[in-house]
Backbone as JSON Lines, residues from 0, in Angstrom:
{"i":0,"aa":"M","n":[-30.23,0.83,28.36],"ca":[-30.24,2.25,28.31],"c":[-31.66,2.73,28.53]}
{"i":1,"aa":"K","n":[-31.87,3.68,29.39],"ca":[-33.17,4.23,29.69],"c":[-33.39,5.48,28.84]}
{"i":2,"aa":"I","n":[-34.51,5.54,28.14],"ca":[-34.85,6.68,27.3],"c":[-36.11,7.31,27.86]}
{"i":3,"aa":"C","n":[-36.07,8.61,28.15],"ca":[-37.23,9.3,28.73],"c":[-37.75,10.34,27.76]}
{"i":4,"aa":"Y","n":[-39.07,10.49,27.77],"ca":[-39.74,11.47,26.92],"c":[-40.58,12.39,27.8]}
{"i":5,"aa":"V","n":[-40.67,13.64,27.42],"ca":[-41.52,14.6,28.13],"c":[-42.44,15.24,27.1]}
{"i":6,"aa":"L","n":[-43.76,15.21,27.38],"ca":[-44.74,15.79,26.49],"c":[-45.47,16.92,27.21]}
{"i":7,"aa":"A","n":[-45.61,18.04,26.57],"ca":[-46.36,19.16,27.14],"c":[-47.55,19.43,26.24]}
{"i":8,"aa":"T","n":[-48.72,19.63,26.82],"ca":[-49.92,19.9,26.04],"c":[-50.31,21.36,26.18]}
{"i":9,"aa":"A","n":[-51.29,21.78,25.39],"ca":[-51.73,23.17,25.42],"c":[-52.35,23.55,26.76]}
{"i":10,"aa":"S","n":[-52.86,22.59,27.49],"ca":[-53.47,22.89,28.79],"c":[-52.44,22.94,29.9]}
{"i":11,"aa":"M","n":[-51.17,22.97,29.56],"ca":[-50.06,23.05,30.51],"c":[-49.9,21.77,31.32]}
{"i":12,"aa":"L","n":[-50.48,20.7,30.86],"ca":[-50.29,19.4,31.49],"c":[-49.02,18.79,30.92]}
{"i":13,"aa":"T","n":[-48.14,18.37,31.78],"ca":[-46.88,17.78,31.35],"c":[-46.88,16.3,31.7]}
{"i":14,"aa":"L","n":[-46.58,15.5,30.73],"ca":[-46.5,14.05,30.93],"c":[-45.07,13.6,30.67]}
{"i":15,"aa":"A","n":[-44.61,12.69,31.47],"ca":[-43.27,12.13,31.27],"c":[-43.38,10.62,31.34]}
{"i":16,"aa":"F","n":[-42.67,9.96,30.47],"ca":[-42.61,8.51,30.54],"c":[-41.26,8.05,30.05]}
{"i":17,"aa":"C","n":[-40.86,6.87,30.51],"ca":[-39.56,6.31,30.16],"c":[-39.76,4.91,29.59]}
{"i":18,"aa":"T","n":[-38.9,4.54,28.71],"ca":[-38.89,3.18,28.19],"c":[-37.56,2.55,28.54]}
{"i":19,"aa":"Q","n":[-37.57,1.27,28.7],"ca":[-36.35,0.54,29.04],"c":[-36.06,-0.45,27.92]}
{"i":20,"aa":"E","n":[-34.86,-0.38,27.36],"ca":[-34.47,-1.36,26.37],"c":[-34.31,-2.71,27.05]}
{"i":21,"aa":"A","n":[-34.34,-3.75,26.25],"ca":[-34.17,-5.1,26.81],"c":[-32.82,-5.19,27.52]}
{"i":22,"aa":"L","n":[-32.85,-5.79,28.7],"ca":[-31.66,-5.89,29.53],"c":[-31.55,-7.32,30.02]}
{"i":23,"aa":"A","n":[-30.39,-7.92,29.9],"ca":[-30.2,-9.3,30.35],"c":[-28.9,-9.41,31.14]}
{"i":24,"aa":"R","n":[-28.94,-10.23,32.17],"ca":[-27.76,-10.47,33.0],"c":[-27.67,-11.97,33.29]}
{"i":25,"aa":"D","n":[-26.48,-12.51,33.18],"ca":[-26.21,-13.9,33.54],"c":[-25.02,-13.93,34.48]}
{"i":26,"aa":"R","n":[-25.08,-14.81,35.47],"ca":[-23.97,-14.9,36.41],"c":[-23.86,-16.34,36.89]}
{"i":27,"aa":"D","n":[-22.65,-16.84,36.94],"ca":[-22.35,-18.18,37.48],"c":[-21.34,-18.01,38.61]}
{"i":28,"aa":"I","n":[-21.61,-18.66,39.72],"ca":[-20.74,-18.57,40.89],"c":[-20.45,-19.99,41.38]}
{"i":29,"aa":"T","n":[-19.18,-20.28,41.65],"ca":[-18.79,-21.57,42.22],"c":[-17.98,-21.32,43.48]}
{"i":30,"aa":"V","n":[-18.36,-21.99,44.56],"ca":[-17.66,-21.86,45.83],"c":[-17.23,-23.25,46.28]}
{"i":31,"aa":"T","n":[-15.95,-23.39,46.59],"ca":[-15.43,-24.66,47.09],"c":[-15.08,-24.51,48.56]}
{"i":32,"aa":"T","n":[-15.63,-25.39,49.38],"ca":[-15.4,-25.39,50.82],"c":[-14.84,-26.76,51.22]}
{"i":33,"aa":"P","n":[-14.39,-26.9,52.44],"ca":[-13.95,-28.23,52.89],"c":[-15.07,-29.27,52.84]}
{"i":34,"aa":"N","n":[-16.33,-28.8,52.84],"ca":[-17.47,-29.72,52.8],"c":[-17.96,-30.03,51.39]}
{"i":35,"aa":"G","n":[-17.38,-29.42,50.37],"ca":[-17.81,-29.69,49.01],"c":[-17.88,-28.43,48.17]}
{"i":36,"aa":"T","n":[-18.3,-28.6,46.92],"ca":[-18.41,-27.49,45.97],"c":[-19.87,-27.17,45.73]}
{"i":37,"aa":"Y","n":[-20.2,-25.89,45.7],"ca":[-21.55,-25.39,45.47],"c":[-21.51,-24.47,44.26]}
{"i":38,"aa":"T","n":[-22.5,-24.6,43.38],"ca":[-22.56,-23.78,42.18],"c":[-23.93,-23.12,42.09]}
{"i":39,"aa":"K","n":[-23.94,-21.83,41.74],"ca":[-25.19,-21.11,41.53],"c":[-25.13,-20.44,40.17]}
{"i":40,"aa":"S","n":[-26.18,-20.61,39.4],"ca":[-26.31,-20.0,38.09],"c":[-27.56,-19.13,38.08]}
{"i":41,"aa":"V","n":[-27.42,-17.87,37.66],"ca":[-28.54,-16.93,37.67],"c":[-28.68,-16.29,36.29]}
{"i":42,"aa":"E","n":[-29.9,-16.22,35.79],"ca":[-30.22,-15.51,34.56],"c":[-31.35,-14.55,34.88]}
{"i":43,"aa":"A","n":[-31.2,-13.29,34.45],"ca":[-32.23,-12.28,34.7],"c":[-32.3,-11.35,33.51]}
{"i":44,"aa":"G","n":[-33.48,-10.8,33.28],"ca":[-33.63,-9.87,32.18],"c":[-34.94,-9.1,32.27]}
{"i":45,"aa":"C","n":[-34.97,-7.97,31.6],"ca":[-36.16,-7.13,31.54],"c":[-36.41,-6.72,30.1]}
{"i":46,"aa":"A","n":[-37.67,-6.68,29.72],"ca":[-38.07,-6.21,28.4],"c":[-39.56,-5.9,28.41]}
{"i":47,"aa":"G","n":[-39.92,-4.76,27.87],"ca":[-41.33,-4.42,27.71],"c":[-42.13,-4.36,28.99]}
{"i":48,"aa":"G","n":[-41.54,-3.95,30.09],"ca":[-42.27,-3.84,31.35],"c":[-42.33,-5.11,32.17]}
{"i":49,"aa":"T","n":[-41.71,-6.18,31.69],"ca":[-41.67,-7.45,32.42],"c":[-40.23,-7.81,32.74]}
{"i":50,"aa":"C","n":[-39.97,-8.14,33.99],"ca":[-38.65,-8.6,34.4],"c":[-38.77,-10.04,34.89]}
{"i":51,"aa":"S","n":[-37.8,-10.86,34.51],"ca":[-37.82,-12.26,34.93],"c":[-36.45,-12.65,35.46]}
{"i":52,"aa":"R","n":[-36.45,-13.67,36.32],"ca":[-35.21,-14.15,36.93],"c":[-35.35,-15.64,37.18]}
{"i":53,"aa":"S","n":[-34.3,-16.38,36.89],"ca":[-34.28,-17.8,37.22],"c":[-32.9,-18.14,37.76]}
{"i":54,"aa":"S","n":[-32.87,-19.06,38.71],"ca":[-31.59,-19.45,39.31],"c":[-31.63,-20.93,39.65]}
{"i":55,"aa":"T","n":[-30.45,-21.52,39.65],"ca":[-30.28,-22.92,40.03],"c":[-29.09,-23.0,40.99]}
{"i":56,"aa":"L","n":[-29.3,-23.63,42.13],"ca":[-28.25,-23.85,43.11],"c":[-28.01,-25.35,43.2]}
{"i":57,"aa":"T","n":[-26.76,-25.76,42.94],"ca":[-26.4,-27.17,43.01],"c":[-25.49,-27.38,44.21]}
{"i":58,"aa":"G","n":[-25.87,-28.32,45.06],"ca":[-25.12,-28.59,46.29],"c":[-24.03,-29.62,46.08]}
{"i":59,"aa":"R","n":[-23.34,-29.91,47.16],"ca":[-22.19,-30.83,47.1],"c":[-22.57,-32.25,46.72]}
{"i":60,"aa":"N","n":[-23.82,-32.64,47.0],"ca":[-24.25,-34.0,46.67],"c":[-24.98,-34.07,45.33]}
{"i":61,"aa":"G","n":[-24.99,-32.97,44.57],"ca":[-25.64,-32.95,43.26],"c":[-27.1,-32.56,43.29]}
{"i":62,"aa":"G","n":[-27.69,-32.39,44.48],"ca":[-29.07,-31.94,44.57],"c":[-29.2,-30.48,44.13]}
{"i":63,"aa":"T","n":[-30.32,-30.14,43.52],"ca":[-30.51,-28.77,43.03],"c":[-31.77,-28.14,43.6]}
{"i":64,"aa":"I","n":[-31.72,-26.83,43.74],"ca":[-32.87,-26.01,44.1],"c":[-33.01,-24.99,42.97]}
{"i":65,"aa":"T","n":[-34.21,-24.88,42.39],"ca":[-34.42,-23.92,41.31],"c":[-35.46,-22.89,41.73]}
{"i":66,"aa":"H","n":[-35.31,-21.7,41.19],"ca":[-36.27,-20.62,41.42],"c":[-36.5,-19.93,40.09]}
{"i":67,"aa":"A","n":[-37.76,-19.68,39.77],"ca":[-38.11,-18.95,38.55],"c":[-39.24,-18.0,38.89]}
{"i":68,"aa":"G","n":[-39.14,-16.77,38.43],"ca":[-40.19,-15.8,38.7],"c":[-40.13,-14.63,37.75]}
{"i":69,"aa":"E","n":[-41.24,-13.86,37.75],"ca":[-41.3,-12.66,36.92],"c":[-42.22,-11.63,37.54]}
{"i":70,"aa":"C","n":[-42.0,-10.37,37.17],"ca":[-42.84,-9.27,37.62],"c":[-43.25,-8.43,36.42]}
{"i":71,"aa":"D","n":[-44.51,-8.02,36.42],"ca":[-45.05,-7.1,35.42],"c":[-45.45,-5.83,36.14]}
{"i":72,"aa":"A","n":[-45.04,-4.7,35.62],"ca":[-45.36,-3.42,36.24],"c":[-46.28,-2.62,35.32]}
{"i":73,"aa":"G","n":[-47.45,-2.28,35.83],"ca":[-48.37,-1.43,35.1],"c":[-48.31,-0.02,35.66]}
{"i":74,"aa":"W","n":[-49.23,0.82,35.23],"ca":[-49.23,2.21,35.67],"c":[-49.42,2.32,37.18]}
{"i":75,"aa":"R","n":[-50.38,1.62,37.76],"ca":[-50.66,1.72,39.19],"c":[-50.5,0.41,39.95]}
{"i":76,"aa":"L","n":[-50.42,-0.7,39.26],"ca":[-50.34,-2.0,39.92],"c":[-49.12,-2.78,39.42]}
{"i":77,"aa":"Y","n":[-48.63,-3.67,40.25],"ca":[-47.6,-4.61,39.82],"c":[-48.06,-6.02,40.18]}
{"i":78,"aa":"S","n":[-47.54,-6.98,39.47],"ca":[-47.89,-8.37,39.68],"c":[-46.62,-9.2,39.59]}
{"i":79,"aa":"C","n":[-46.35,-9.99,40.63],"ca":[-45.15,-10.84,40.66],"c":[-45.55,-12.27,40.99]}
{"i":80,"aa":"S","n":[-44.89,-13.21,40.35],"ca":[-45.13,-14.62,40.67],"c":[-43.81,-15.37,40.56]}
{"i":81,"aa":"G","n":[-43.73,-16.44,41.32],"ca":[-42.5,-17.23,41.31],"c":[-42.74,-18.61,41.87]}
{"i":82,"aa":"T","n":[-41.85,-19.53,41.51],"ca":[-41.92,-20.9,41.99],"c":[-40.53,-21.36,42.4]}
{"i":83,"aa":"V","n":[-40.44,-22.02,43.56],"ca":[-39.2,-22.62,44.04],"c":[-39.41,-24.12,44.08]}
{"i":84,"aa":"T","n":[-38.46,-24.86,43.51],"ca":[-38.52,-26.32,43.49],"c":[-37.29,-26.87,44.2]}
{"i":85,"aa":"G","n":[-37.52,-27.76,45.16],"ca":[-36.44,-28.34,45.94],"c":[-35.84,-29.56,45.29]}
{"i":86,"aa":"P","n":[-34.8,-30.12,45.9],"ca":[-34.1,-31.27,45.32],"c":[-34.97,-32.53,45.25]}
{"i":87,"aa":"D","n":[-36.02,-32.6,46.06],"ca":[-36.89,-33.77,46.02],"c":[-38.05,-33.62,45.04]}
{"i":88,"aa":"G","n":[-38.11,-32.47,44.33],"ca":[-39.16,-32.25,43.34],"c":[-40.37,-31.5,43.86]}
{"i":89,"aa":"N","n":[-40.47,-31.33,45.18],"ca":[-41.59,-30.55,45.72],"c":[-41.39,-29.08,45.39]}
{"i":90,"aa":"S","n":[-42.51,-28.37,45.15],"ca":[-42.39,-26.95,44.81],"c":[-43.44,-26.14,45.55]}
{"i":91,"aa":"V","n":[-43.16,-24.86,45.64],"ca":[-44.1,-23.91,46.23],"c":[-44.12,-22.68,45.33]}
{"i":92,"aa":"S","n":[-45.33,-22.14,45.13],"ca":[-45.5,-20.97,44.27],"c":[-46.11,-19.83,45.05]}
{"i":93,"aa":"R","n":[-45.83,-18.61,44.6],"ca":[-46.37,-17.43,45.26],"c":[-46.72,-16.4,44.19]}
{"i":94,"aa":"H","n":[-47.86,-15.74,44.38],"ca":[-48.29,-14.67,43.46],"c":[-48.68,-13.46,44.29]}
{"i":95,"aa":"T","n":[-48.15,-12.3,43.92],"ca":[-48.41,-11.07,44.66],"c":[-48.89,-10.0,43.7]}
{"i":96,"aa":"I","n":[-49.92,-9.28,44.1],"ca":[-50.4,-8.12,43.35],"c":[-50.36,-6.94,44.33]}
{"i":97,"aa":"G","n":[-49.81,-5.85,43.89],"ca":[-49.7,-4.69,44.78],"c":[-49.93,-3.38,44.03]}
{"i":98,"aa":"R","n":[-50.05,-2.35,44.8],"ca":[-50.26,-1.01,44.26],"c":[-48.94,-0.25,44.28]}
{"i":99,"aa":"R","n":[-48.65,0.42,43.19],"ca":[-47.42,1.21,43.1],"c":[-47.68,2.59,43.71]}
{"i":100,"aa":"Y","n":[-46.81,3.01,44.59],"ca":[-46.87,4.34,45.18],"c":[-45.64,5.12,44.73]}
{"i":101,"aa":"F","n":[-45.86,6.22,44.06],"ca":[-44.73,7.02,43.61],"c":[-45.14,8.46,43.51]}
């Protein structure tokens, strides 16, 4: 649930801000094809200005690919990072910092 507040000061400056309650989502998906069964499990949630997501994809031969990442949003900047790990154990990470335009 999103809760918003509006503050007005004597100088006629109006400030508005919103808070977000903790939010979590989980989802499991299984697909069966003539070539085998594939399963994907996803967990995501937000709390206190930080959102995170992790997922695991399991292929027909039991190999897995995992992804984990999170984003933090500040007043003018955001920062996101994540890592993907393949079935052989090799991984790649990425970190992004950007400016919020609104």
